[in-house]
Amino acid sequence: KQEVTQIPAALSVPEGENLVLNCSFTDSAIYNLQWFRQDPGKGLTSLLLIQSSQREQTSGRLNASLDKSSGRSTLYIAASQPGDSATYLCAVRPQRDSNYQLIWGAGTKLIIKP
Amino acid sequence: NAGVTQTPKFQVLKTGQSMTLQCAQDMNHNSMYWYRQDPGMGLRLIYYSASEGTTDKGEVPNGYNVSRLNKREFSLRLESAAPSQTSVYFCASSTGSAYNEQFFGPGTRLTVL
């Protein structure tokens, strides 16, 4: 059964630092991996989608990488800002599951200190 | 273009009461989903509809029913609410291709007393 883990559960860094969030999954048979952002009391905003054939995707200050063979993805945030404070969730779409669901990590709560 | 909308945003129920959560999307997506999010856990799929006219159980379907009213709308019903159903409920939609991303609504925060 596919499982997704995000470590650490929480992270606090000073403004301006570059940082990396981690996501690991147990079964490499995936269609894709998606990173989301969730602000307190709000819905989920899709940040980046990486297909299984891709190694990375970039959007602005965000870069997500995927190493399917080792079951790992990282989300790199450059020059962090207080507005980046949120919970970041990763989710994989497994190939072995026919009901199209996403399997989710529990998230990393990021706090950027001014 | 509103994307995925959900009503209500907040709801408080007493144990045993029933209610329906509404979801609509305007992106002409084929597939729609209902998830619940509990503290410290990832989202879990309750039900999904791969296309209009079909619905299937997800990981945690007990205590819920769904209706795919048309291509735009997918509702979630709690027939007899229980405190264990206190959660945040998210509706999502996608084109239906395994390669495409899912888009999420703002969520419904439900408390069952």
mmCIF file of C-alpha atoms in Angstrom:
data_model
loop_
_atom_site.group_PDB
_atom_site.id
_atom_site.type_symbol
_atom_site.label_atom_id
_atom_site.label_comp_id
_atom_site.label_asym_id
_atom_site.label_seq_id
_atom_site.Cartn_x
_atom_site.Cartn_y
_atom_site.Cartn_z
ATOM 1 C CA LYS A 1 0.000 0.000 0.000
ATOM 2 C CA GLN A 2 1.347 3.410 -0.965
ATOM 3 C CA GLU A 3 2.347 5.610 1.947
ATOM 4 C CA VAL A 4 3.563 9.206 1.812
ATOM 5 C CA THR A 5 5.677 10.806 4.537
ATOM 6 C CA GLN A 6 6.721 14.408 5.033
ATOM 7 C CA ILE A 7 9.499 15.252 7.438
ATOM 8 C CA PRO A 8 9.771 17.529 9.348
ATOM 9 C CA ALA A 9 6.211 18.177 10.484
ATOM 10 C CA ALA A 10 7.136 21.795 11.186
ATOM 11 C CA LEU A 11 9.957 24.121 10.182
ATOM 12 C CA SER A 12 10.798 27.680 11.221
ATOM 13 C CA VAL A 13 13.468 29.686 9.380
ATOM 14 C CA PRO A 14 14.491 33.360 9.094
ATOM 15 C CA GLU A 15 13.335 35.362 6.111
ATOM 16 C CA GLY A 16 15.649 35.241 3.105
ATOM 17 C CA GLU A 17 16.893 31.694 3.591
ATOM 18 C CA ASN A 18 16.685 29.040 0.923
ATOM 19 C CA LEU A 19 14.971 25.920 2.195
ATOM 20 C CA VAL A 20 14.033 22.386 1.207
ATOM 21 C CA LEU A 21 10.910 20.442 2.111
ATOM 22 C CA ASN A 22 10.955 16.669 1.818
ATOM 23 C CA CYS A 23 8.401 14.126 0.665
ATOM 24 C CA SER A 24 8.963 10.377 0.476
ATOM 25 C CA PHE A 25 6.735 7.603 -0.871
ATOM 26 C CA THR A 26 6.951 3.835 -0.592
ATOM 27 C CA ASP A 27 5.885 2.653 -4.067
ATOM 28 C CA SER A 28 7.640 4.086 -7.111
ATOM 29 C CA ALA A 29 4.755 3.137 -9.440
ATOM 30 C CA ILE A 30 3.174 6.572 -9.670
ATOM 31 C CA TYR A 31 1.664 8.676 -12.453
ATOM 32 C CA ASN A 32 2.734 11.936 -10.865
ATOM 33 C CA LEU A 33 3.395 13.864 -7.679
ATOM 34 C CA GLN A 34 1.777 17.142 -6.766
ATOM 35 C CA TRP A 35 2.811 19.819 -4.251
ATOM 36 C CA PHE A 36 0.134 21.952 -2.606
ATOM 37 C CA ARG A 37 0.047 24.914 -0.290
ATOM 38 C CA GLN A 38 -2.606 25.323 2.419
ATOM 39 C CA ASP A 39 -3.079 28.549 4.341
ATOM 40 C CA PRO A 40 -4.781 28.358 7.773
ATOM 41 C CA GLY A 41 -8.511 27.796 7.419
ATOM 42 C CA LYS A 42 -8.249 27.826 3.641
ATOM 43 C CA GLY A 43 -8.372 25.377 0.777
ATOM 44 C CA LEU A 44 -5.486 23.841 -1.121
ATOM 45 C CA THR A 45 -3.600 25.617 -3.870
ATOM 46 C CA SER A 46 -1.721 23.500 -6.368
ATOM 47 C CA LEU A 47 1.891 24.636 -6.684
ATOM 48 C CA LEU A 48 3.614 22.158 -8.967
ATOM 49 C CA LEU A 49 2.791 18.873 -10.694
ATOM 50 C CA ILE A 50 5.618 16.538 -11.707
ATOM 51 C CA GLN A 51 4.876 13.672 -14.059
ATOM 52 C CA SER A 52 6.644 10.376 -13.392
ATOM 53 C CA SER A 53 8.793 10.866 -16.498
ATOM 54 C CA GLN A 54 10.031 14.270 -15.324
ATOM 55 C CA ARG A 55 12.885 15.127 -12.978
ATOM 56 C CA GLU A 56 11.820 18.609 -11.916
ATOM 57 C CA GLN A 57 9.389 21.459 -12.358
ATOM 58 C CA THR A 58 9.886 25.156 -11.643
ATOM 59 C CA SER A 59 7.518 28.011 -10.910
ATOM 60 C CA GLY A 60 9.004 31.317 -9.834
ATOM 61 C CA ARG A 61 10.977 30.795 -6.605
ATOM 62 C CA LEU A 62 9.762 27.198 -6.310
ATOM 63 C CA ASN A 63 11.510 24.151 -7.716
ATOM 64 C CA ALA A 64 10.260 20.617 -7.197
ATOM 65 C CA SER A 65 12.351 17.565 -7.983
ATOM 66 C CA LEU A 66 11.373 13.928 -8.291
ATOM 67 C CA ASP A 67 13.534 10.835 -7.860
ATOM 68 C CA LYS A 68 11.062 8.061 -8.501
ATOM 69 C CA SER A 69 13.514 5.206 -8.005
ATOM 70 C CA SER A 70 14.358 6.318 -4.474
ATOM 71 C CA GLY A 71 10.792 7.398 -3.681
ATOM 72 C CA ARG A 72 11.663 11.002 -2.922
ATOM 73 C CA SER A 73 10.622 14.491 -3.898
ATOM 74 C CA THR A 74 11.872 17.836 -2.650
ATOM 75 C CA LEU A 75 10.348 21.291 -2.825
ATOM 76 C CA TYR A 76 13.002 23.999 -2.897
ATOM 77 C CA ILE A 77 11.951 27.525 -1.944
ATOM 78 C CA ALA A 78 14.450 30.250 -2.786
ATOM 79 C CA ALA A 79 14.784 33.504 -0.844
ATOM 80 C CA SER A 80 11.939 32.717 1.546
ATOM 81 C CA GLN A 81 9.462 35.442 2.510
ATOM 82 C CA PRO A 82 6.965 35.729 5.394
ATOM 83 C CA GLY A 83 4.197 35.248 2.815
ATOM 84 C CA ASP A 84 5.525 31.740 2.201
ATOM 85 C CA SER A 85 4.343 30.737 5.680
ATOM 86 C CA ALA A 86 1.803 27.953 5.201
ATOM 87 C CA THR A 87 1.459 24.188 5.340
ATOM 88 C CA TYR A 88 2.925 22.398 2.331
ATOM 89 C CA LEU A 89 1.435 19.074 1.308
ATOM 90 C CA CYS A 90 2.630 16.548 -1.215
ATOM 91 C CA ALA A 91 0.441 13.899 -2.824
ATOM 92 C CA VAL A 92 1.124 11.069 -5.263
ATOM 93 C CA ARG A 93 -1.199 9.468 -7.783
ATOM 94 C CA PRO A 94 -0.393 5.751 -7.660
ATOM 95 C CA GLN A 95 -0.496 3.577 -10.758
ATOM 96 C CA ARG A 96 -1.533 0.478 -8.872
ATOM 97 C CA ASP A 97 -4.735 2.078 -7.595
ATOM 98 C CA SER A 98 -7.604 2.227 -10.077
ATOM 99 C CA ASN A 99 -9.781 4.750 -8.274
ATOM 100 C CA TYR A 100 -7.762 7.810 -9.274
ATOM 101 C CA GLN A 101 -7.255 8.992 -5.740
ATOM 102 C CA LEU A 102 -4.283 10.938 -4.471
ATOM 103 C CA ILE A 103 -2.315 9.582 -1.502
ATOM 104 C CA TRP A 104 -1.287 12.385 0.802
ATOM 105 C CA GLY A 105 1.450 13.237 3.236
ATOM 106 C CA ALA A 106 0.456 14.919 6.506
ATOM 107 C CA GLY A 107 2.245 18.131 5.523
ATOM 108 C CA THR A 108 5.080 20.377 6.706
ATOM 109 C CA LYS A 109 4.060 23.551 8.518
ATOM 110 C CA LEU A 110 6.467 26.288 7.444
ATOM 111 C CA ILE A 111 6.977 29.515 9.377
ATOM 112 C CA ILE A 112 9.150 32.250 7.911
ATOM 113 C CA LYS A 113 10.265 34.704 10.571
ATOM 114 C CA PRO A 114 10.642 38.369 9.490
ATOM 115 C CA ASN B 1 -14.279 31.464 -13.625
ATOM 116 C CA ALA B 2 -14.929 30.371 -10.034
ATOM 117 C CA GLY B 3 -13.184 26.959 -10.218
ATOM 118 C CA VAL B 4 -14.499 24.646 -7.482
ATOM 119 C CA THR B 5 -17.045 26.062 -5.050
ATOM 120 C CA GLN B 6 -18.401 24.508 -1.858
ATOM 121 C CA THR B 7 -21.287 25.352 0.440
ATOM 122 C CA PRO B 8 -21.577 25.854 3.317
ATOM 123 C CA LYS B 9 -18.206 27.084 4.620
ATOM 124 C CA PHE B 10 -19.009 26.191 8.226
ATOM 125 C CA GLN B 11 -21.611 23.951 9.846
ATOM 126 C CA VAL B 12 -22.360 22.731 13.344
ATOM 127 C CA LEU B 13 -24.576 19.678 13.751
ATOM 128 C CA LYS B 14 -25.867 17.663 16.658
ATOM 129 C CA THR B 15 -25.299 13.921 16.705
ATOM 130 C CA GLY B 16 -27.905 12.200 14.562
ATOM 131 C CA GLN B 17 -28.738 15.189 12.373
ATOM 132 C CA SER B 18 -28.363 14.999 8.610
ATOM 133 C CA MET B 19 -26.985 17.433 6.092
ATOM 134 C CA THR B 20 -25.730 17.706 2.531
ATOM 135 C CA LEU B 21 -22.511 19.386 1.462
ATOM 136 C CA GLN B 22 -22.671 20.906 -1.992
ATOM 137 C CA CYS B 23 -19.865 21.133 -4.557
ATOM 138 C CA ALA B 24 -19.831 22.584 -8.051
ATOM 139 C CA GLN B 25 -17.127 23.105 -10.661
ATOM 140 C CA ASP B 26 -17.160 25.213 -13.808
ATOM 141 C CA MET B 27 -14.099 23.754 -15.536
ATOM 142 C CA ASN B 28 -15.988 21.079 -17.486
ATOM 143 C CA HIS B 29 -14.110 18.384 -15.561
ATOM 144 C CA ASN B 30 -15.198 14.771 -15.782
ATOM 145 C CA SER B 31 -14.023 13.584 -12.361
ATOM 146 C CA MET B 32 -14.962 14.860 -8.916
ATOM 147 C CA TYR B 33 -13.860 13.836 -5.442
ATOM 148 C CA TRP B 34 -14.720 14.269 -1.773
ATOM 149 C CA TYR B 35 -11.911 14.214 0.799
ATOM 150 C CA ARG B 36 -11.788 14.757 4.531
ATOM 151 C CA GLN B 37 -8.853 16.297 6.378
ATOM 152 C CA ASP B 38 -8.200 15.573 10.044
ATOM 153 C CA PRO B 39 -5.473 17.143 12.207
ATOM 154 C CA GLY B 40 -2.051 15.544 11.770
ATOM 155 C CA MET B 41 -3.231 13.365 8.902
ATOM 156 C CA GLY B 42 -3.199 13.646 5.166
ATOM 157 C CA LEU B 43 -6.400 14.003 3.218
ATOM 158 C CA ARG B 44 -8.413 10.810 2.813
ATOM 159 C CA LEU B 45 -10.752 10.046 -0.070
ATOM 160 C CA ILE B 46 -14.383 9.471 0.905
ATOM 161 C CA TYR B 47 -16.047 9.006 -2.500
ATOM 162 C CA TYR B 48 -15.253 9.878 -6.066
ATOM 163 C CA SER B 49 -17.060 10.147 -9.369
ATOM 164 C CA ALA B 50 -14.910 9.254 -12.352
ATOM 165 C CA SER B 51 -17.520 10.602 -14.752
ATOM 166 C CA GLU B 52 -21.103 11.809 -14.793
ATOM 167 C CA GLY B 53 -23.420 9.002 -13.754
ATOM 168 C CA THR B 54 -20.853 6.990 -11.793
ATOM 169 C CA THR B 55 -19.768 7.061 -8.155
ATOM 170 C CA ASP B 56 -17.415 4.816 -6.194
ATOM 171 C CA LYS B 57 -16.211 4.400 -2.652
ATOM 172 C CA GLY B 58 -12.849 5.688 -1.560
ATOM 173 C CA GLU B 59 -10.823 4.925 1.533
ATOM 174 C CA VAL B 60 -13.327 6.068 4.212
ATOM 175 C CA PRO B 61 -16.918 5.882 2.819
ATOM 176 C CA ASN B 62 -18.784 4.664 5.912
ATOM 177 C CA GLY B 63 -21.453 7.100 7.114
ATOM 178 C CA TYR B 64 -21.577 9.031 3.830
ATOM 179 C CA ASN B 65 -23.497 8.979 0.577
ATOM 180 C CA VAL B 66 -22.914 10.941 -2.617
ATOM 181 C CA SER B 67 -24.831 12.079 -5.658
ATOM 182 C CA ARG B 68 -23.373 13.180 -8.980
ATOM 183 C CA LEU B 69 -26.258 15.430 -9.911
ATOM 184 C CA ASN B 70 -24.837 16.416 -13.300
ATOM 185 C CA LYS B 71 -21.403 17.056 -14.735
ATOM 186 C CA ARG B 72 -20.959 20.202 -12.629
ATOM 187 C CA GLU B 73 -22.272 19.119 -9.241
ATOM 188 C CA PHE B 74 -21.281 16.449 -6.716
ATOM 189 C CA SER B 75 -22.904 16.402 -3.291
ATOM 190 C CA LEU B 76 -21.943 14.597 -0.077
ATOM 191 C CA ARG B 77 -24.621 13.583 2.416
ATOM 192 C CA LEU B 78 -24.299 12.669 6.062
ATOM 193 C CA GLU B 79 -27.456 10.769 6.981
ATOM 194 C CA SER B 80 -26.870 10.568 10.738
ATOM 195 C CA ALA B 81 -23.932 12.671 11.823
ATOM 196 C CA ALA B 82 -21.485 11.359 14.429
ATOM 197 C CA PRO B 83 -18.745 13.206 16.374
ATOM 198 C CA SER B 84 -16.156 11.148 14.432
ATOM 199 C CA GLN B 85 -17.271 13.007 11.306
ATOM 200 C CA THR B 86 -16.026 16.306 12.693
ATOM 201 C CA SER B 87 -13.535 17.309 10.038
ATOM 202 C CA VAL B 88 -12.785 19.643 7.164
ATOM 203 C CA TYR B 89 -14.286 18.416 3.901
ATOM 204 C CA PHE B 90 -12.774 19.246 0.537
ATOM 205 C CA CYS B 91 -14.241 18.760 -2.888
ATOM 206 C CA ALA B 92 -11.921 18.461 -5.887
ATOM 207 C CA SER B 93 -12.206 17.998 -9.613
ATOM 208 C CA SER B 94 -9.974 16.971 -12.495
ATOM 209 C CA THR B 95 -10.234 16.220 -16.193
ATOM 210 C CA GLY B 96 -10.177 12.502 -15.410
ATOM 211 C CA SER B 97 -6.815 11.786 -16.910
ATOM 212 C CA ALA B 98 -4.400 10.188 -14.477
ATOM 213 C CA TYR B 99 -1.806 12.704 -15.629
ATOM 214 C CA ASN B 100 -3.702 15.852 -14.791
ATOM 215 C CA GLU B 101 -3.814 17.751 -11.550
ATOM 216 C CA GLN B 102 -6.732 18.023 -9.169
ATOM 217 C CA PHE B 103 -8.227 21.405 -8.253
ATOM 218 C CA PHE B 104 -9.701 21.961 -4.814
ATOM 219 C CA GLY B 105 -12.535 23.951 -3.321
ATOM 220 C CA PRO B 106 -12.150 26.109 -0.176
ATOM 221 C CA GLY B 107 -13.490 23.428 2.158
ATOM 222 C CA THR B 108 -16.347 22.992 4.621
ATOM 223 C CA ARG B 109 -15.493 22.959 8.313
ATOM 224 C CA LEU B 110 -17.981 20.612 10.026
ATOM 225 C CA THR B 111 -18.371 20.137 13.773
ATOM 226 C CA VAL B 112 -20.633 17.412 15.159
ATOM 227 C CA LEU B 113 -21.512 17.821 18.824
#
